[in-house]
XYZ file of C-alpha atoms in Angstrom:
220
model
C -0.740 8.663 -14.720
C 1.723 9.508 -11.969
C 1.395 11.631 -8.880
C 2.914 12.459 -5.542
C -0.051 12.441 -3.197
C -0.565 14.548 -0.078
C -0.429 12.810 3.298
C -3.173 13.345 5.916
C -1.143 15.399 8.402
C -1.990 18.428 10.546
C -2.319 21.867 8.998
C 1.112 22.921 10.289
C 2.789 20.232 8.194
C 5.217 22.032 5.885
C 7.376 19.242 4.456
C 6.387 17.484 1.199
C 5.670 13.759 1.316
C 8.661 11.686 0.306
C 6.779 9.159 -1.813
C 5.462 8.914 -5.346
C 2.652 6.744 -6.659
C 0.843 6.122 -9.916
C -0.734 3.540 -12.210
C 2.053 3.628 -14.825
C 5.314 1.699 -14.520
C 7.218 4.944 -15.065
C 6.559 5.785 -11.399
C 9.059 3.171 -10.207
C 12.230 5.000 -11.396
C 11.149 7.892 -9.163
C 12.876 5.918 -6.414
C 16.130 7.407 -7.758
C 14.937 10.945 -6.887
C 16.837 12.231 -3.887
C 13.655 13.443 -2.143
C 11.718 10.175 -2.620
C 12.022 7.180 -0.292
C 9.101 5.144 -1.613
C 7.633 4.570 -5.093
C 4.316 2.738 -5.469
C 2.953 1.272 -8.695
C -0.780 0.917 -8.172
C -2.186 -2.122 -9.943
C -5.111 -4.543 -9.851
C -3.988 -8.146 -9.973
C -5.280 -10.199 -12.921
C -7.822 -12.810 -11.873
C -5.541 -15.718 -12.801
C -2.721 -14.310 -10.644
C -5.201 -13.910 -7.771
C -6.217 -17.553 -8.222
C -2.586 -18.645 -7.999
C -2.123 -16.623 -4.829
C -5.233 -18.154 -3.253
C -3.932 -21.622 -4.049
C -0.808 -20.920 -1.982
C -2.747 -19.535 0.980
C -5.293 -22.349 0.991
C -2.741 -25.176 0.890
C -2.173 -27.227 4.032
C 1.613 -27.061 3.700
C 3.272 -23.722 4.485
C 5.001 -21.968 1.594
C 8.451 -20.406 1.917
C 10.712 -19.869 -1.101
C 14.113 -18.167 -1.029
C 16.319 -17.458 -4.038
C 19.642 -15.700 -4.586
C 20.787 -15.574 -8.176
C 19.814 -14.448 -11.670
C 16.085 -14.018 -12.396
C 15.945 -16.681 -15.093
C 15.277 -20.367 -15.597
C 16.795 -21.324 -12.257
C 14.324 -19.134 -10.418
C 11.484 -20.477 -12.511
C 12.467 -24.021 -11.602
C 12.667 -23.129 -7.907
C 9.187 -21.608 -7.961
C 7.725 -24.537 -9.888
C 9.266 -26.921 -7.360
C 7.807 -25.205 -4.296
C 4.497 -23.619 -5.297
C 1.284 -25.541 -4.755
C -1.120 -26.447 -7.580
C 1.322 -25.744 -10.403
C -1.344 -25.404 -13.103
C -3.250 -22.725 -11.204
C -0.004 -21.095 -10.081
C 1.508 -20.639 -13.561
C 0.313 -17.001 -13.983
C 1.566 -16.154 -10.489
C 4.982 -17.576 -11.343
C 5.110 -15.483 -14.521
C 4.255 -12.358 -12.550
C 7.003 -13.062 -10.011
C 9.538 -13.646 -12.792
C 8.522 -10.386 -14.456
C 9.075 -8.469 -11.209
C 12.437 -10.160 -10.648
C 13.526 -9.241 -14.187
C 12.326 -5.669 -13.699
C 14.208 -5.340 -10.420
C 17.427 -6.597 -12.006
C 17.015 -4.230 -14.958
C 16.116 -1.187 -12.869
C 19.113 -1.576 -10.570
C 21.514 -2.950 -13.193
C 22.326 -6.173 -11.381
C 22.692 -9.760 -12.542
C 21.280 -11.276 -9.351
C 18.382 -10.718 -6.990
C 17.512 -11.940 -3.529
C 13.892 -13.112 -3.509
C 11.610 -14.401 -0.777
C 8.026 -15.594 -1.211
C 6.187 -16.565 1.953
C 2.684 -17.373 3.063
C 2.335 -15.813 6.512
C -0.190 -16.480 9.269
C 1.002 -13.649 11.539
C 2.658 -10.266 11.168
C 6.315 -10.903 10.314
C 7.595 -7.481 11.505
C 4.759 -5.965 13.598
C 6.851 -3.080 14.994
C 7.571 -0.021 12.853
C 11.129 -0.201 11.523
C 13.336 0.685 8.574
C 15.489 -1.663 6.507
C 19.288 -1.563 6.701
C 19.727 -2.097 2.969
C 19.612 0.144 -0.107
C 16.203 -0.776 -1.534
C 13.583 -3.522 -1.475
C 10.604 -4.372 -3.661
C 7.553 -5.436 -1.670
C 4.240 -6.706 -2.991
C 1.393 -8.593 -1.314
C -0.458 -11.044 -3.549
C -3.066 -12.003 -0.975
C -4.068 -10.403 2.323
C -3.422 -6.878 3.596
C -0.469 -4.838 2.332
C 2.381 -3.263 4.288
C 1.725 -0.232 6.512
C 4.013 2.790 6.408
C 4.451 6.290 7.799
C 5.200 9.584 6.039
C 8.277 11.387 7.320
C 6.657 13.936 9.626
C 4.562 11.221 11.310
C 7.751 9.531 12.587
C 9.813 10.125 15.712
C 12.982 8.309 14.699
C 14.231 8.362 18.296
C 11.647 5.665 18.976
C 13.001 3.223 16.367
C 14.976 0.160 17.353
C 14.479 -2.263 20.203
C 11.906 -1.046 22.749
C 13.189 0.032 26.150
C 11.881 2.092 29.096
C 11.631 5.791 28.350
C 11.820 5.405 24.596
C 9.359 7.728 22.807
C 6.532 6.509 20.618
C 7.496 6.091 16.973
C 4.201 7.408 15.591
C 3.610 11.137 16.116
C 0.394 11.401 14.045
C -1.609 8.127 14.077
C -4.040 9.548 11.493
C -1.178 9.648 8.964
C -0.787 5.851 8.849
C -0.733 4.638 5.223
C -1.162 1.176 3.714
C -0.109 -0.310 0.386
C -2.968 -2.039 -1.422
C -2.956 -5.734 -2.239
C -1.263 -6.173 -5.623
C 0.565 -2.843 -5.568
C 4.320 -2.875 -6.194
C 6.297 -0.756 -3.729
C 9.981 0.148 -3.779
C 11.210 1.041 -0.292
C 14.478 2.893 0.289
C 16.450 1.759 3.322
C 19.282 3.308 5.281
C 21.802 1.609 2.981
C 20.880 3.886 0.072
C 23.673 6.473 -0.202
C 22.207 9.868 0.677
C 19.150 8.368 2.355
C 20.780 7.339 5.626
C 18.616 9.731 7.673
C 15.304 9.108 5.873
C 14.771 5.355 5.327
C 11.111 4.501 4.938
C 9.459 3.483 8.217
C 7.032 0.584 7.783
C 5.657 -2.564 9.402
C 3.748 -5.744 8.640
C -0.043 -5.522 9.006
C -1.934 -7.423 11.646
C -3.777 -10.488 10.364
C -7.192 -11.642 11.494
C -7.559 -15.086 13.012
C -7.289 -17.620 10.199
C -6.153 -15.022 7.659
C -3.051 -15.591 5.541
C -0.835 -13.189 3.617
C 1.238 -14.051 0.527
C 4.222 -11.682 0.545
C 6.975 -11.256 -2.065
C 10.155 -9.271 -1.432
C 12.980 -8.744 -3.931
C 16.358 -7.098 -3.260
C 19.072 -6.241 -5.789
C 22.037 -8.525 -5.074
């Protein structure tokens, strides 16, 4: 099932939402549509993948893994070296490898840039857009990324804050959030033809003591 859902904007809103979402993997190639700047695959994480994610967030030692290269045995070895509780984490590793393979296949590249981090605070709390073509984002534990539909954004407010700069958010009620486990492809300003409409998003706030396990993958 695949759909482009309406955004909760005022009645005078006359521009279609620039995102697509659905529960079938076929929604992800919608990112190649010229009028789409975000594609979301809705999914519920398997219980064993959730257990692996919890193991990372509950560990005393902080987790931060970076990888640039092919999504194969080298990446597997890097994940096995860094992740906590390897037995419990095995299904999580397989899920990450599957997403890395899918990203490489979808964008016809031999290498990916991958980062897996357990965060205790919002990494990018201010609304922004990425200066790259596209990024895969998924949250294995904790709240997902927040984002704004096009007509809820005043792009003049983006960038470093300074006196007199307008607010970025024009319709606070339009704020959207990706669910935990969902896979989101976000177009940035580096996507040819999308320079004026990169997706505007931010990291969610975390409660005291809460942790977030975040995976990002870029074609490289």
